Short mmCIF file of C-alpha atoms in Angstrom, two decimals:
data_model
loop_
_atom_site.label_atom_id
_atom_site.label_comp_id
_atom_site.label_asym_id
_atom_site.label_seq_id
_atom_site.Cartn_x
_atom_site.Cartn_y
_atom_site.Cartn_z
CA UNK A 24 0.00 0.00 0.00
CA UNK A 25 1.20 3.49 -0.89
CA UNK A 26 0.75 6.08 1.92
CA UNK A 27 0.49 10.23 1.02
CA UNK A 28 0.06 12.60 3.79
CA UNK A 29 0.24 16.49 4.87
CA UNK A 30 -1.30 18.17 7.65
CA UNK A 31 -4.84 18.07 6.64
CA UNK A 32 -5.28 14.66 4.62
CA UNK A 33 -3.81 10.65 4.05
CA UNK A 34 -4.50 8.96 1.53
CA UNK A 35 -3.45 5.08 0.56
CA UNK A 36 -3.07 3.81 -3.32
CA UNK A 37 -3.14 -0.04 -3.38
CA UNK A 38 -0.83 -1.03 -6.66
CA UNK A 39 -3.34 -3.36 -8.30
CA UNK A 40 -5.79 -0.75 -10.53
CA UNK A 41 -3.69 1.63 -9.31
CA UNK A 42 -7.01 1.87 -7.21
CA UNK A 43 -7.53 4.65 -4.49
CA UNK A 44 -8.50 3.24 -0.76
CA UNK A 45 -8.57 5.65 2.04
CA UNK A 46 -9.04 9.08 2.20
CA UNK A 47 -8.73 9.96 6.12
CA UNK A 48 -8.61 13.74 7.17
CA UNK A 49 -6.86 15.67 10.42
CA UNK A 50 -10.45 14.49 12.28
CA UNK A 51 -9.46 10.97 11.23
CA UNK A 52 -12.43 10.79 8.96
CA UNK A 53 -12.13 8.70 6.08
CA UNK A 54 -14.37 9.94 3.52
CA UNK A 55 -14.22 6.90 0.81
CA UNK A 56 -16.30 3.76 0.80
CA UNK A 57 -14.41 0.77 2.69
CA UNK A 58 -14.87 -1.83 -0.42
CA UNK A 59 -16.78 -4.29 1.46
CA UNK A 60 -16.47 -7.26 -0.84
CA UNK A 61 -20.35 -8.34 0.38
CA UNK A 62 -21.72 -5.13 -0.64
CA UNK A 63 -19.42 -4.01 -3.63
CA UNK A 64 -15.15 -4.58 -3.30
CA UNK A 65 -14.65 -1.69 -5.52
CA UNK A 66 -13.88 1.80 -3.83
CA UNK A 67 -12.35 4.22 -6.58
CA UNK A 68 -11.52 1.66 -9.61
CA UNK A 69 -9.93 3.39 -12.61
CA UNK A 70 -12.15 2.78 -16.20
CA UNK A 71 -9.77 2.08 -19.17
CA UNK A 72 -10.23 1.67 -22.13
CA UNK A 73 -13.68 0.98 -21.80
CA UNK A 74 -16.62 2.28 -19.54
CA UNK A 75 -19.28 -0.79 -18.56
CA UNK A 76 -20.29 -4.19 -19.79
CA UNK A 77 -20.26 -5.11 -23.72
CA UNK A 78 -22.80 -7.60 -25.37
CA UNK A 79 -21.31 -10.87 -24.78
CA UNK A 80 -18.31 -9.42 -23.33
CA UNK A 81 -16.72 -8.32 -26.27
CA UNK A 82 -15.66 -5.48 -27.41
CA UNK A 83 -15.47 -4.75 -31.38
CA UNK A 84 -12.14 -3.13 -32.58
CA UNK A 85 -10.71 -3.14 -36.10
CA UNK A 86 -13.39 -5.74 -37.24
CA UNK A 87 -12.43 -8.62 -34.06
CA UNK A 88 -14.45 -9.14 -31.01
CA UNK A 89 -12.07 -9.15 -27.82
CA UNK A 90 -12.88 -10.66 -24.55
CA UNK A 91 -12.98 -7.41 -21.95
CA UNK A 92 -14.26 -7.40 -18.54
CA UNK A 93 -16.50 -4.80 -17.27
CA UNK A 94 -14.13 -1.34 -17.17
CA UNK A 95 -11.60 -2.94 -19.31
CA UNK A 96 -8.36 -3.74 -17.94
CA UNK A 97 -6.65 -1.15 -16.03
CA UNK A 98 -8.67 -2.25 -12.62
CA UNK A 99 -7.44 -5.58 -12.25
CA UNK A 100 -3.69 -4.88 -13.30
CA UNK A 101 -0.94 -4.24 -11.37
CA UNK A 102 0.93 -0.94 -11.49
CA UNK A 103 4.49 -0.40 -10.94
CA UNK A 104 5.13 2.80 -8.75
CA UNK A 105 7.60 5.49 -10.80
CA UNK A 106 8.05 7.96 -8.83
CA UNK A 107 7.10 8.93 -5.06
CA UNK A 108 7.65 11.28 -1.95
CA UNK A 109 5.75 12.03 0.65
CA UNK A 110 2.76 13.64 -0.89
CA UNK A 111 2.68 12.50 -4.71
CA UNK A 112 3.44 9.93 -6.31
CA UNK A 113 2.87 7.61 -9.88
CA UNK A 114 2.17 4.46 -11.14
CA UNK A 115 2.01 3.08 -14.62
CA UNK A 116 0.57 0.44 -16.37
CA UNK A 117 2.08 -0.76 -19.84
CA UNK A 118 0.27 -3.14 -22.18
CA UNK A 119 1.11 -7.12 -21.88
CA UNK A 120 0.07 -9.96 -22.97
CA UNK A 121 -2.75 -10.24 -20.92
CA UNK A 122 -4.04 -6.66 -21.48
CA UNK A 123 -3.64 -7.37 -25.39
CA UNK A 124 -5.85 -10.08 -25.24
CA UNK A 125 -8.32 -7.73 -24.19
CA UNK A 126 -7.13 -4.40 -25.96
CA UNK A 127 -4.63 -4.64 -28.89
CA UNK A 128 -2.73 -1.77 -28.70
CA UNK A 129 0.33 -0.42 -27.06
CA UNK A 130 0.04 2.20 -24.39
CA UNK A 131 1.26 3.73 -21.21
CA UNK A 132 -1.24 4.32 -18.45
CA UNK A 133 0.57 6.77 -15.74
CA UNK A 134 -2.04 7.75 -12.46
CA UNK A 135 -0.48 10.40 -10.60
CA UNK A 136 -1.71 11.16 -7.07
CA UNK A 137 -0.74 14.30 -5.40
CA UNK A 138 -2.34 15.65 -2.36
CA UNK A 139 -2.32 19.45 -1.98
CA UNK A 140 -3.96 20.93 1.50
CA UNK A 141 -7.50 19.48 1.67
CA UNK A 142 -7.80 18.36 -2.13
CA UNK A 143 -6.43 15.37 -4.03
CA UNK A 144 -5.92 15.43 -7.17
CA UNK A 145 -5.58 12.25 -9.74
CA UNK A 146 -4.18 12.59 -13.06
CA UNK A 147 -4.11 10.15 -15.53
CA UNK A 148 -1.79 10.70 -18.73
CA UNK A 149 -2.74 7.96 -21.73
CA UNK A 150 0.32 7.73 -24.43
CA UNK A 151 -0.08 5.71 -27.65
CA UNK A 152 2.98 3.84 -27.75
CA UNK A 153 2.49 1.94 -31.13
CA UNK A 154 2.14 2.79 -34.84
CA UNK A 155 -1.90 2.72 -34.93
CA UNK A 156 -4.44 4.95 -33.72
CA UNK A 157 -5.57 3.72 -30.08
CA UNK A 158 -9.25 4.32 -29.31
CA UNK A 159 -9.99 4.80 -25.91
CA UNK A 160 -12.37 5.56 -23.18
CA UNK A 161 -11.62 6.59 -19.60
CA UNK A 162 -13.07 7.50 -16.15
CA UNK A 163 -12.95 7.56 -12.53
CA UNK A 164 -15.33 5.84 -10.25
CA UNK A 165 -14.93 6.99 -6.71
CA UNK A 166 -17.29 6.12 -3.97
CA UNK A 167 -17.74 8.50 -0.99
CA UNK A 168 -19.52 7.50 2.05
CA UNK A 169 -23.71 7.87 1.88
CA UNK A 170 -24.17 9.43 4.67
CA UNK A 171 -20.94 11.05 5.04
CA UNK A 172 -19.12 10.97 8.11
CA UNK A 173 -21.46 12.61 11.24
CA UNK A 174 -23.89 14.10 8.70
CA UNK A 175 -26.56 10.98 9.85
CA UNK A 176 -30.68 11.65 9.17
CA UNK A 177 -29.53 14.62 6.57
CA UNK A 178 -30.85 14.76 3.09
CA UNK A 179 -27.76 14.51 1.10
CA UNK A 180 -27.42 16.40 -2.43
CA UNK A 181 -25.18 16.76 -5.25
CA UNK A 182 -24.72 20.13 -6.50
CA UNK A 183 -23.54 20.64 -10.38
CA UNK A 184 -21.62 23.90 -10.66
CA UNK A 185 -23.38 24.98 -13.87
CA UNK A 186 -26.95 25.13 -12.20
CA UNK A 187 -27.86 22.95 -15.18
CA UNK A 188 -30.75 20.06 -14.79
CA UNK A 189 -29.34 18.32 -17.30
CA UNK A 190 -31.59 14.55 -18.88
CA UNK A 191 -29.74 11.40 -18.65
CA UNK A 192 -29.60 7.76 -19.84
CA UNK A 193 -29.88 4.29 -18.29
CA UNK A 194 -28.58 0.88 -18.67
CA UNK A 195 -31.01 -1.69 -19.38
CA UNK A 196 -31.27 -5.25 -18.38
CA UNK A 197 -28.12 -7.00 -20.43
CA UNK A 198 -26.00 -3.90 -18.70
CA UNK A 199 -25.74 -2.00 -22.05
CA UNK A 200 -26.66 1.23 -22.63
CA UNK A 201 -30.01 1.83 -22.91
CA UNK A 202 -30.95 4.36 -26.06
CA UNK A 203 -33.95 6.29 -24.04
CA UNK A 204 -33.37 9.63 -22.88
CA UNK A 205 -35.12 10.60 -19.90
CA UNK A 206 -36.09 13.48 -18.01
CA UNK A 207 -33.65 15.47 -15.33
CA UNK A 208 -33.97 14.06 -11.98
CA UNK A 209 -32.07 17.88 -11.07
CA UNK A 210 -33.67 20.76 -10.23
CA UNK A 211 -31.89 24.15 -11.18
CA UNK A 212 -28.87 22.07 -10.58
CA UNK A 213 -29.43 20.51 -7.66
CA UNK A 214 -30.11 16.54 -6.90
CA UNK A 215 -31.64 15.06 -3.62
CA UNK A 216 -30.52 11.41 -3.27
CA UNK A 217 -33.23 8.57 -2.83
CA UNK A 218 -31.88 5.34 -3.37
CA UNK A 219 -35.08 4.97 -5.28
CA UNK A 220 -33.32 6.85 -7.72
CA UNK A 221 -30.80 3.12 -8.03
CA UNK A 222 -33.67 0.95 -8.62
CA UNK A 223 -32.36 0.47 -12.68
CA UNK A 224 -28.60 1.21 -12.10
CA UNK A 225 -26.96 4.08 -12.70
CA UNK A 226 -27.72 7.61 -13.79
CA UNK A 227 -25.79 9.18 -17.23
CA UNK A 228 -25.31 12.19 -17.74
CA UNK A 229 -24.45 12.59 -21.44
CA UNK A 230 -23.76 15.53 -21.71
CA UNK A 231 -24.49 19.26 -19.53
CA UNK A 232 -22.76 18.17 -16.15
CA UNK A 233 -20.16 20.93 -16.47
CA UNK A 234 -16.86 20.21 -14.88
CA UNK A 235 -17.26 20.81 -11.20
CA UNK A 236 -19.81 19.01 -8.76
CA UNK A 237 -20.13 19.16 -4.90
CA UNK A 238 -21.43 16.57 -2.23
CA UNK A 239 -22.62 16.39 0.61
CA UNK A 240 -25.53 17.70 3.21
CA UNK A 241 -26.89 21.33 3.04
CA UNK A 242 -24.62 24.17 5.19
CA UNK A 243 -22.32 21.42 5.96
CA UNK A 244 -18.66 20.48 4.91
CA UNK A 245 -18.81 18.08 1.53
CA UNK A 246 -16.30 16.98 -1.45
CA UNK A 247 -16.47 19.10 -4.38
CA UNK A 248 -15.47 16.93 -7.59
CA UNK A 249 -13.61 18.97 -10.16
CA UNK A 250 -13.37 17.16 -14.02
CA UNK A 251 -12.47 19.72 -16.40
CA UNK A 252 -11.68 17.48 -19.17
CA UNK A 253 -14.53 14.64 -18.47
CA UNK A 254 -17.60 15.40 -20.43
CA UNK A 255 -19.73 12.75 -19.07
CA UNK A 256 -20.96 12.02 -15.09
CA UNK A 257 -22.19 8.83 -14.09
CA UNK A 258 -23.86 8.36 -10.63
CA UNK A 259 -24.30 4.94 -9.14
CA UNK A 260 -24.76 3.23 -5.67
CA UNK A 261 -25.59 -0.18 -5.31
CA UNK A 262 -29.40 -0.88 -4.44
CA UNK A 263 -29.88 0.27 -0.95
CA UNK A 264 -25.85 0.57 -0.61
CA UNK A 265 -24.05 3.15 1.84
CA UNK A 266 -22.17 4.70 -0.83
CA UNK A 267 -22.33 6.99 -4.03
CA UNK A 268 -20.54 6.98 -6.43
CA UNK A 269 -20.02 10.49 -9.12
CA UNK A 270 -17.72 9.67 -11.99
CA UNK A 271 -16.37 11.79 -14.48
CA UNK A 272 -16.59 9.86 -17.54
CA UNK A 273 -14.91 10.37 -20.85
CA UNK A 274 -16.70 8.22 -22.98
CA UNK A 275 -19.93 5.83 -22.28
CA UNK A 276 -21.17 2.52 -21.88
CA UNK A 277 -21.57 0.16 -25.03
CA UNK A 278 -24.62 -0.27 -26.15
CA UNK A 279 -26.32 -3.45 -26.37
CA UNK A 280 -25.95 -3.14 -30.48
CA UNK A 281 -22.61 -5.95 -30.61
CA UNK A 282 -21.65 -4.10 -34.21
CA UNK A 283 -20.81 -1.09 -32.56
CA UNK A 284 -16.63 -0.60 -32.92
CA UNK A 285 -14.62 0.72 -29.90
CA UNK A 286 -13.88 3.99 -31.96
CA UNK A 287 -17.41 4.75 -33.09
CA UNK A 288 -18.12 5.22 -29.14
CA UNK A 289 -19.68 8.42 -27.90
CA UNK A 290 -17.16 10.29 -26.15
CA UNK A 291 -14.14 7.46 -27.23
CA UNK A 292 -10.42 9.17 -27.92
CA UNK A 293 -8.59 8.26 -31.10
CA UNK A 294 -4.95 8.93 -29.81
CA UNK A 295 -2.87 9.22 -32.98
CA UNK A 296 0.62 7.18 -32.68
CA UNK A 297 3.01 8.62 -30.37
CA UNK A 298 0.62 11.20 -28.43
CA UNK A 299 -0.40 11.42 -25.22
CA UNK A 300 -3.38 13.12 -23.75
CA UNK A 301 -4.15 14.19 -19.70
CA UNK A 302 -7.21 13.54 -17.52
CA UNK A 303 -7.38 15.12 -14.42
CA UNK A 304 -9.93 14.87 -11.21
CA UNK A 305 -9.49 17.07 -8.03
CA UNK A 306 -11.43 15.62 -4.53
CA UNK A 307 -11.74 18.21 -2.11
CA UNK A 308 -12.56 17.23 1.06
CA UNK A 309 -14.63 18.89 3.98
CA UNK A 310 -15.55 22.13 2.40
CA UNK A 311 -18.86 23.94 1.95
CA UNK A 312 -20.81 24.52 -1.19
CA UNK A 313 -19.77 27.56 -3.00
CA UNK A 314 -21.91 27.62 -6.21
#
């Protein structure tokens, strides 16, 4: 386990997924869902190069159908640490054979942590390293604490920055994305969570979450999420599950339509050979709602 710390936060990386576990403050709150494996083991996997299930569990690229779990293949691999001191640090990911089986291509996956006062921000920086363009998707998945810590018997919102109330999509039963829109469950930018809201999976928002989000219970200290680059939010908890999850997306679930190549994907990246491209996420912890 990798351990960051200043004054006001510590955070722990595990290696495999590169995967964010703890995110304790001076209080000794931790903030971040504890990955019970009987509720859901996950607590802030990393979604690369896909986003969600595929029909049959395959995913279409360059005319072949490739065997890919659910979020692709960064989550179960095992990162090698790069670089570290006390309060940042990176790990990367290079394709293998075992990731080729899955995803064809030659890349570099680099997740940089670095904790800055009371916010933590994750980059991750993609590089093409073959002679093909590599189509991609990518996004975070980080589950904070329903109700957060102390804030017990409170409604608890999320706030979108923009003040949109923006429509969103749904999976449907095979796990695909469904093709329905339907209407905003926000009001002038603001959502009150029900887990009745959970009963068919997650919420996705296509497109009008803006770039900056906020959590938490009304007057009270929250985590503001900050995705500058992500055009896409998802928002999931497991039915009846002590957690939420907001994740900036870039890119969406497959459909359930099997003909449907990797790089025809709403939202995918087409990294031309030798580039690289940056996705970054800030988590700031215990802070109010600013608008």
């Amino acid at each position: 386990m990798i351990r960051l710390a200043n004054d006001r936060l510590t955070i722990e990386i595990a290696p495999l997924g590169a995967e964010l576990q703890s995110v304790t403050d001076a209080k000794g709150r931790d903030w971040l869902w504890n990955g019970a494996p009987a509720i859901w083991a996950g607590r802030s996997p990393l979604l690369f190069p896909v986003i969600g299930k595929h029909p049959n569990g395959k995913v279409l690229i360059d005319g072949l159908r490739y065997p890919i779990k659910s979020h692709g293949v960064a989550r179960t691999s095992l990162f090698q640490v790069t670089a570290q001191d006390n309060t940042s640090c990176t790990l990367r990911l290079t394709d293998n054979a075992e990731t080729r089986q899955a995803y064809p291509f030659a890349f570099a996956l680099d997740m940089t942590y670095r904790v800055d006062g009371v916010a933590l921000t994750l980059t991750a920086r993609i590089a093409n390293t073959g002679t093909t363009p590599m189509p991609f998707c990518f996004g975070y998945h980080p589950a904070f604490l329903w109700p957060l810590p102390g804030v017990d018997g409170l409604p608890h919102r999320i706030r979108l920055g923009n003040g949109a109330s923006p429509g969103h999509l749904r999976l449907g039963a095979d796990g695909q994305r469904a093709p329905e829109s339907h209407p905003s469950v926000f009001i002038d930018g603001v959502l009150t969570l029900d887990h009745a809201l959970f009963v068919q999976d997650a919420l996705i928002i296509a497109e009008g979450a803006g770039g900056h989000a906020w959590y938490g219970a009304d007057d009270l200290p929250g985590v503001a999420v900050d995705f500058p680059d992500m055009p896409h939010l998802g928002i999931w908890t497991k039915p009846n599950g002590p957690f939420i999850c907001i994740e900036p997306w870039h890119g969406l679930p497959s459909p359930s339509d099997p003909d449907e190549p990797l790089d025809r994907r709403i939202g995918v990246i087409l990294l031309a050979p030798g580039a690289t491209t940056e996705l970054p996420m800030t988590l700031s912890f215990g802070v109010p709602w600013r608008g």
